[in-house]
Amino acid sequence: MAVPRNRHSNARKNTKRAHHAKKPLMLSTCSNCAASCISHRICGACGFYGGKSIIAKEKV
Ligand SMILES: [Zn+2]
């Protein structure tokens, strides 16, 4: 493991960590069922991704 050569001040450490906050999820609407879903993920409601059915969901 790398060993730090010089000590960083608390201000320098905290300034670096100011950018570490978690970003909100990028939500988009599904092209098949129009439910809100995470972009670049399979739709949780209907199982579609990229215009194709990836996971077959049971129809009620
Ligand atoms: Zn969908």
Coordinates of N, CA and C and ligand atoms in Angstrom, one line a residue:
M1 N 0.8 -1.2 0.0 CA 0.0 0.0 0.0 C 0.9 1.2 0.0
A2 N 0.4 2.3 -0.7 CA 1.2 3.5 -0.8 C 1.2 4.2 0.5
V3 N 2.4 4.8 0.9 CA 2.5 5.6 2.1 C 2.5 7.0 1.8
P4 N 1.7 7.9 2.5 CA 1.7 9.3 2.2 C 3.0 10.0 2.6
R5 N 3.6 10.8 1.7 CA 4.9 11.4 2.0 C 4.7 12.6 2.9
N6 N 3.6 13.4 2.7 CA 3.4 14.6 3.5 C 2.0 14.6 4.1
R7 N 1.9 15.2 5.3 CA 0.6 15.3 5.9 C -0.3 16.3 5.2
H8 N -1.6 16.0 5.0 CA -2.5 16.9 4.4 C -3.3 17.5 5.6
S9 N -3.5 18.8 5.5 CA -4.3 19.5 6.6 C -5.7 19.1 6.6
N10 N -6.4 19.3 7.7 CA -7.9 19.0 7.7 C -8.6 19.7 6.7
A11 N -8.3 21.0 6.4 CA -9.0 21.8 5.4 C -8.8 21.2 4.0
R12 N -7.6 20.7 3.7 CA -7.3 20.1 2.4 C -8.1 18.8 2.3
K13 N -8.1 18.0 3.3 CA -8.9 16.7 3.3 C -10.4 17.0 3.1
N14 N -10.9 18.0 3.9 CA -12.3 18.3 3.8 C -12.7 18.9 2.5
T15 N -11.8 19.7 1.9 CA -12.1 20.3 0.5 C -12.2 19.2 -0.5
K16 N -11.3 18.2 -0.4 CA -11.3 17.1 -1.3 C -12.6 16.4 -1.2
R17 N -13.1 16.1 0.1 CA -14.3 15.4 0.3 C -15.6 16.1 0.0
A18 N -15.5 17.4 -0.3 CA -16.7 18.2 -0.6 C -17.3 17.7 -1.9
H19 N -16.6 17.0 -2.7 CA -17.1 16.5 -4.0 C -17.6 15.1 -3.9
H20 N -17.5 14.5 -2.7 CA -17.9 13.1 -2.6 C -19.3 12.8 -2.3
A21 N -20.2 13.8 -2.3 CA -21.6 13.6 -2.0 C -22.3 12.8 -3.1
K22 N -23.2 11.9 -2.7 CA -23.9 11.0 -3.6 C -24.8 11.8 -4.5
K23 N -24.7 11.5 -5.8 CA -25.6 12.2 -6.8 C -26.9 11.6 -6.9
P24 N -28.0 12.4 -7.2 CA -29.3 11.8 -7.3 C -29.4 10.9 -8.5
L25 N -30.3 9.9 -8.4 CA -30.5 8.9 -9.5 C -31.0 9.7 -10.8
M26 N -30.5 9.3 -12.0 CA -31.0 9.8 -13.2 C -32.2 9.0 -13.6
L27 N -33.4 9.6 -13.4 CA -34.6 8.9 -13.7 C -35.1 9.3 -15.1
S28 N -35.6 8.3 -15.9 CA -36.2 8.6 -17.2 C -37.5 7.8 -17.3
T29 N -38.3 8.0 -18.3 CA -39.5 7.3 -18.5 C -39.3 6.1 -19.4
C30 N -39.9 5.0 -19.1 CA -39.8 3.8 -20.0 C -40.5 4.0 -21.3
S31 N -39.9 3.6 -22.4 CA -40.5 3.8 -23.8 C -41.6 2.8 -24.0
N32 N -41.7 1.8 -23.2 CA -42.7 0.8 -23.4 C -44.0 1.0 -22.5
C33 N -43.7 1.3 -21.2 CA -44.9 1.4 -20.3 C -45.0 2.8 -19.7
A34 N -44.0 3.7 -20.0 CA -44.0 5.1 -19.5 C -43.9 5.2 -18.0
A35 N -43.4 4.1 -17.3 CA -43.1 4.2 -15.9 C -41.8 4.8 -15.7
S36 N -41.5 5.5 -14.6 CA -40.2 6.1 -14.4 C -39.3 5.0 -13.9
C37 N -38.1 5.0 -14.6 CA -37.1 4.0 -14.3 C -35.7 4.6 -14.4
I38 N -34.7 3.9 -13.9 CA -33.3 4.4 -13.9 C -32.8 4.3 -15.4
S39 N -32.1 5.3 -15.9 CA -31.6 5.2 -17.3 C -30.5 4.2 -17.4
H40 N -30.4 3.5 -18.5 CA -29.4 2.5 -18.8 C -29.6 1.3 -17.9
R41 N -30.9 1.0 -17.4 CA -31.2 -0.1 -16.7 C -32.5 -0.7 -17.3
I42 N -32.7 -2.0 -17.0 CA -34.0 -2.7 -17.4 C -35.1 -2.0 -16.6
C43 N -36.2 -1.8 -17.3 CA -37.4 -1.2 -16.6 C -37.9 -2.2 -15.6
G44 N -38.1 -1.8 -14.3 CA -38.6 -2.6 -13.3 C -40.0 -3.0 -13.4
A45 N -40.8 -2.2 -14.1 CA -42.2 -2.5 -14.2 C -42.6 -3.5 -15.3
C46 N -41.9 -3.4 -16.5 CA -42.3 -4.3 -17.6 C -41.1 -5.1 -18.1
G47 N -39.9 -4.9 -17.7 CA -38.7 -5.7 -18.1 C -38.2 -5.4 -19.5
F48 N -38.5 -4.2 -20.0 CA -38.0 -3.9 -21.3 C -36.7 -3.1 -21.2
Y49 N -35.8 -3.3 -22.2 CA -34.6 -2.4 -22.3 C -34.2 -2.4 -23.8
G50 N -34.1 -1.1 -24.3 CA -33.7 -0.9 -25.7 C -34.7 -1.4 -26.6
G51 N -36.0 -1.3 -26.3 CA -37.1 -1.6 -27.2 C -37.3 -3.1 -27.2
K52 N -36.6 -3.9 -26.4 CA -36.8 -5.4 -26.4 C -37.2 -5.9 -25.0
S53 N -38.0 -7.0 -25.0 CA -38.3 -7.6 -23.7 C -37.1 -8.4 -23.2
I54 N -36.5 -8.0 -22.1 CA -35.4 -8.7 -21.5 C -35.9 -9.8 -20.5
I55 N -36.7 -9.3 -19.6 CA -37.3 -10.2 -18.6 C -38.8 -10.3 -18.9
A56 N -39.3 -11.5 -19.1 CA -40.7 -11.7 -19.3 C -41.5 -11.6 -18.0
K57 N -42.4 -10.6 -17.9 CA -43.2 -10.4 -16.7 C -44.5 -11.0 -16.9
E58 N -45.1 -11.6 -15.8 CA -46.4 -12.3 -15.9 C -47.5 -11.2 -16.0
K59 N -48.4 -11.5 -17.0 CA -49.5 -10.6 -17.2 C -50.7 -10.9 -16.3
V60 N -51.3 -9.9 -15.6 CA -52.3 -10.1 -14.6 C -53.7 -10.1 -15.4
Ligands
ZN1 ZN -41.5 -0.3 -18.7

